[in-house]
Amino acid sequence: ALDDGNAQVRDAALRCLADWPDASPALLLLEIIQRDPAHREMALRGGSRMAANVAAGRDPTKLDFLAWFSQANQAVRTKEEKLIIVSGLGSVKQIEGLQMLQPYLDDPSVQTEAALAVVEIAPALAATKHAALVKGELEKIAAATKDADVRRQAGKAAKSIQPKKKK
């Protein structure tokens, strides 16, 4: 149906795929994101939700969500598309999620949302070997983010992280 000659049929097929209950069509949505600018946002919204659900353990579908986010991230252009990626990355409680969010912390159009996503990820990384890096990012957010509530949350999270001292 995605290749149907009728635009209404193609749009309906994409809506169905974007609303799919599990992540099985996520790779197909990624292809649409990469090749179809007119439908990129809808495919991005659905695929990001799917990848985030897999990352958070809410969907057992086999999907390399890190690779999905990495590839989708390369296609984003607009503020709305960036917000979709940033929102999804808040579910990636791994260092790679933080690394993918770092460029967005310098983007004024999505900086607050990216900072909030880092605050969401931080507790999962607090007891890992990356604790010092996470603490540093939270301290930068607490010092520089315009949103007072996000600054407060980042400061509180940074204080709760005690990186292990190297022996």
GROMACS .gro file of C-alpha atoms in nm:
model
  167
    1ALA     CA    1   0.000   0.000   0.000
    2LEU     CA    2   0.298   0.234   0.052
    3ASP     CA    3   0.364   0.214  -0.321
    4ASP     CA    4   0.001   0.254  -0.429
    5GLY     CA    5  -0.071   0.509  -0.703
    6ASN     CA    6  -0.331   0.679  -0.483
    7ALA     CA    7  -0.181   0.929  -0.236
    8GLN     CA    8  -0.463   0.873   0.014
    9VAL     CA    9  -0.388   0.500   0.023
   10ARG     CA   10  -0.016   0.569   0.075
   11ASP     CA   11  -0.090   0.814   0.357
   12ALA     CA   12  -0.329   0.569   0.526
   13ALA     CA   13  -0.071   0.290   0.501
   14LEU     CA   14   0.195   0.511   0.659
   15ARG     CA   15  -0.042   0.613   0.941
   16CYS     CA   16  -0.114   0.247   1.011
   17LEU     CA   17   0.255   0.163   1.023
   18ALA     CA   18   0.338   0.464   1.242
   19ASP     CA   19   0.066   0.359   1.489
   20TRP     CA   20   0.169  -0.009   1.490
   21PRO     CA   21   0.153  -0.159   1.841
   22ASP     CA   22   0.504  -0.302   1.838
   23ALA     CA   23   0.835  -0.216   1.674
   24SER     CA   24   0.818  -0.462   1.385
   25PRO     CA   25   0.780  -0.186   1.119
   26ALA     CA   26   1.050   0.039   1.270
   27LEU     CA   27   1.310  -0.035   1.001
   28LEU     CA   28   1.057   0.030   0.724
   29LEU     CA   29   0.973   0.362   0.891
   30LEU     CA   30   1.345   0.441   0.902
   31GLU     CA   31   1.362   0.392   0.524
   32ILE     CA   32   1.070   0.632   0.482
   33ILE     CA   33   1.245   0.886   0.708
   34GLN     CA   34   1.556   0.868   0.493
   35ARG     CA   35   1.390   0.883   0.149
   36ASP     CA   36   1.060   1.069   0.184
   37PRO     CA   37   1.081   1.425   0.324
   38ALA     CA   38   0.705   1.474   0.288
   39HIS     CA   39   0.635   1.188   0.528
   40ARG     CA   40   0.950   1.206   0.739
   41GLU     CA   41   0.786   1.356   1.048
   42MET     CA   42   0.506   1.098   1.069
   43ALA     CA   43   0.748   0.809   1.016
   44LEU     CA   44   0.991   0.963   1.265
   45ARG     CA   45   0.719   1.002   1.527
   46GLY     CA   46   0.608   0.640   1.497
   47GLY     CA   47   0.955   0.491   1.468
   48SER     CA   48   1.093   0.695   1.757
   49ARG     CA   49   0.806   0.579   1.979
   50MET     CA   50   0.879   0.219   1.880
   51ALA     CA   51   1.255   0.245   1.937
   52ALA     CA   52   1.196   0.418   2.273
   53ASN     CA   53   0.959   0.140   2.381
   54VAL     CA   54   1.220  -0.123   2.293
   55ALA     CA   55   1.490   0.078   2.475
   56ALA     CA   56   1.272   0.108   2.786
   57GLY     CA   57   1.187  -0.263   2.785
   58ARG     CA   58   0.817  -0.204   2.711
   59ASP     CA   59   0.839  -0.388   2.377
   60PRO     CA   60   1.026  -0.718   2.334
   61THR     CA   61   1.059  -0.674   1.956
   62LYS     CA   62   1.416  -0.734   1.841
   63LEU     CA   63   1.538  -0.393   1.726
   64ASP     CA   64   1.879  -0.232   1.755
   65PHE     CA   65   1.732   0.087   1.898
   66LEU     CA   66   2.073   0.255   1.924
   67ALA     CA   67   2.136   0.206   1.553
   68TRP     CA   68   1.778   0.316   1.478
   69PHE     CA   69   1.817   0.642   1.668
   70SER     CA   70   2.162   0.701   1.522
   71GLN     CA   71   2.039   0.664   1.163
   72ALA     CA   72   1.717   0.859   1.220
   73ASN     CA   73   1.916   1.132   1.392
   74GLN     CA   74   2.109   1.193   1.071
   75ALA     CA   75   1.787   1.272   0.882
   76VAL     CA   76   1.632   1.528   1.118
   77ARG     CA   77   1.601   1.883   0.988
   78THR     CA   78   1.330   2.077   1.168
   79LYS     CA   79   1.279   2.171   1.530
   80GLU     CA   80   0.979   1.935   1.547
   81GLU     CA   81   1.188   1.645   1.415
   82LYS     CA   82   1.465   1.723   1.664
   83LEU     CA   83   1.210   1.723   1.948
   84ILE     CA   84   1.087   1.379   1.842
   85ILE     CA   85   1.440   1.238   1.854
   86VAL     CA   86   1.522   1.409   2.185
   87SER     CA   87   1.204   1.278   2.342
   88GLY     CA   88   1.279   0.924   2.229
   89LEU     CA   89   1.640   0.940   2.348
   90GLY     CA   90   1.514   1.011   2.700
   91SER     CA   91   1.423   0.639   2.711
   92VAL     CA   92   1.774   0.525   2.612
   93LYS     CA   93   1.925   0.473   2.956
   94GLN     CA   94   2.271   0.401   2.818
   95ILE     CA   95   2.577   0.615   2.765
   96GLU     CA   96   2.507   0.617   2.391
   97GLY     CA   97   2.177   0.794   2.459
   98LEU     CA   98   2.362   1.066   2.648
   99GLN     CA   99   2.618   1.093   2.370
  100MET     CA  100   2.346   1.135   2.107
  101LEU     CA  101   2.183   1.405   2.320
  102GLN     CA  102   2.500   1.612   2.367
  103PRO     CA  103   2.476   1.806   2.036
  104TYR     CA  104   2.118   1.899   2.122
  105LEU     CA  105   2.234   2.058   2.448
  106ASP     CA  106   2.400   2.324   2.232
  107ASP     CA  107   2.097   2.373   2.005
  108PRO     CA  108   1.887   2.662   2.141
  109SER     CA  109   1.573   2.533   1.968
  110VAL     CA  110   1.568   2.209   2.172
  111GLN     CA  111   1.818   2.274   2.452
  112THR     CA  112   1.567   2.259   2.738
  113GLU     CA  113   1.411   1.936   2.615
  114ALA     CA  114   1.755   1.779   2.561
  115ALA     CA  115   1.858   1.882   2.913
  116LEU     CA  116   1.544   1.723   3.054
  117ALA     CA  117   1.619   1.402   2.861
  118VAL     CA  118   1.970   1.395   3.012
  119VAL     CA  119   1.816   1.437   3.359
  120GLU     CA  120   1.590   1.137   3.280
  121ILE     CA  121   1.884   0.922   3.172
  122ALA     CA  122   2.118   1.022   3.457
  123PRO     CA  123   1.991   0.790   3.734
  124ALA     CA  124   2.049   0.482   3.516
  125LEU     CA  125   2.410   0.588   3.456
  126ALA     CA  126   2.491   0.715   3.806
  127ALA     CA  127   2.647   0.391   3.927
  128THR     CA  128   2.834   0.309   3.607
  129LYS     CA  129   3.188   0.386   3.494
  130HIS     CA  130   3.037   0.689   3.319
  131ALA     CA  131   2.920   0.854   3.642
  132ALA     CA  132   3.178   1.135   3.626
  133LEU     CA  133   3.079   1.224   3.269
  134VAL     CA  134   2.708   1.221   3.361
  135LYS     CA  135   2.773   1.436   3.668
  136GLY     CA  136   2.969   1.684   3.454
  137GLU     CA  137   2.688   1.710   3.198
  138LEU     CA  138   2.433   1.762   3.475
  139GLU     CA  139   2.647   2.035   3.631
  140LYS     CA  140   2.672   2.211   3.292
  141ILE     CA  141   2.295   2.188   3.253
  142ALA     CA  142   2.241   2.321   3.606
  143ALA     CA  143   2.464   2.618   3.528
  144ALA     CA  144   2.350   2.706   3.178
  145THR     CA  145   1.996   2.592   3.097
  146LYS     CA  146   1.739   2.871   3.082
  147ASP     CA  147   1.454   2.672   3.240
  148ALA     CA  148   1.473   2.709   3.620
  149ASP     CA  149   1.296   2.379   3.690
  150VAL     CA  150   1.533   2.184   3.464
  151ARG     CA  151   1.832   2.361   3.625
  152ARG     CA  152   1.703   2.260   3.970
  153GLN     CA  153   1.646   1.898   3.864
  154ALA     CA  154   1.989   1.876   3.702
  155GLY     CA  155   2.159   2.024   4.008
  156LYS     CA  156   1.982   1.782   4.240
  157ALA     CA  157   2.071   1.487   4.015
  158ALA     CA  158   2.434   1.599   3.991
  159LYS     CA  159   2.464   1.616   4.370
  160SER     CA  160   2.330   1.263   4.403
  161ILE     CA  161   2.604   1.116   4.182
  162GLN     CA  162   2.925   1.021   4.356
  163PRO     CA  163   3.173   0.898   4.091
  164LYS     CA  164   3.405   0.626   4.208
  165LYS     CA  165   3.757   0.743   4.276
  166LYS     CA  166   4.029   0.578   4.070
  167LYS     CA  167   4.282   0.389   4.276
   0.00000   0.00000   0.00000
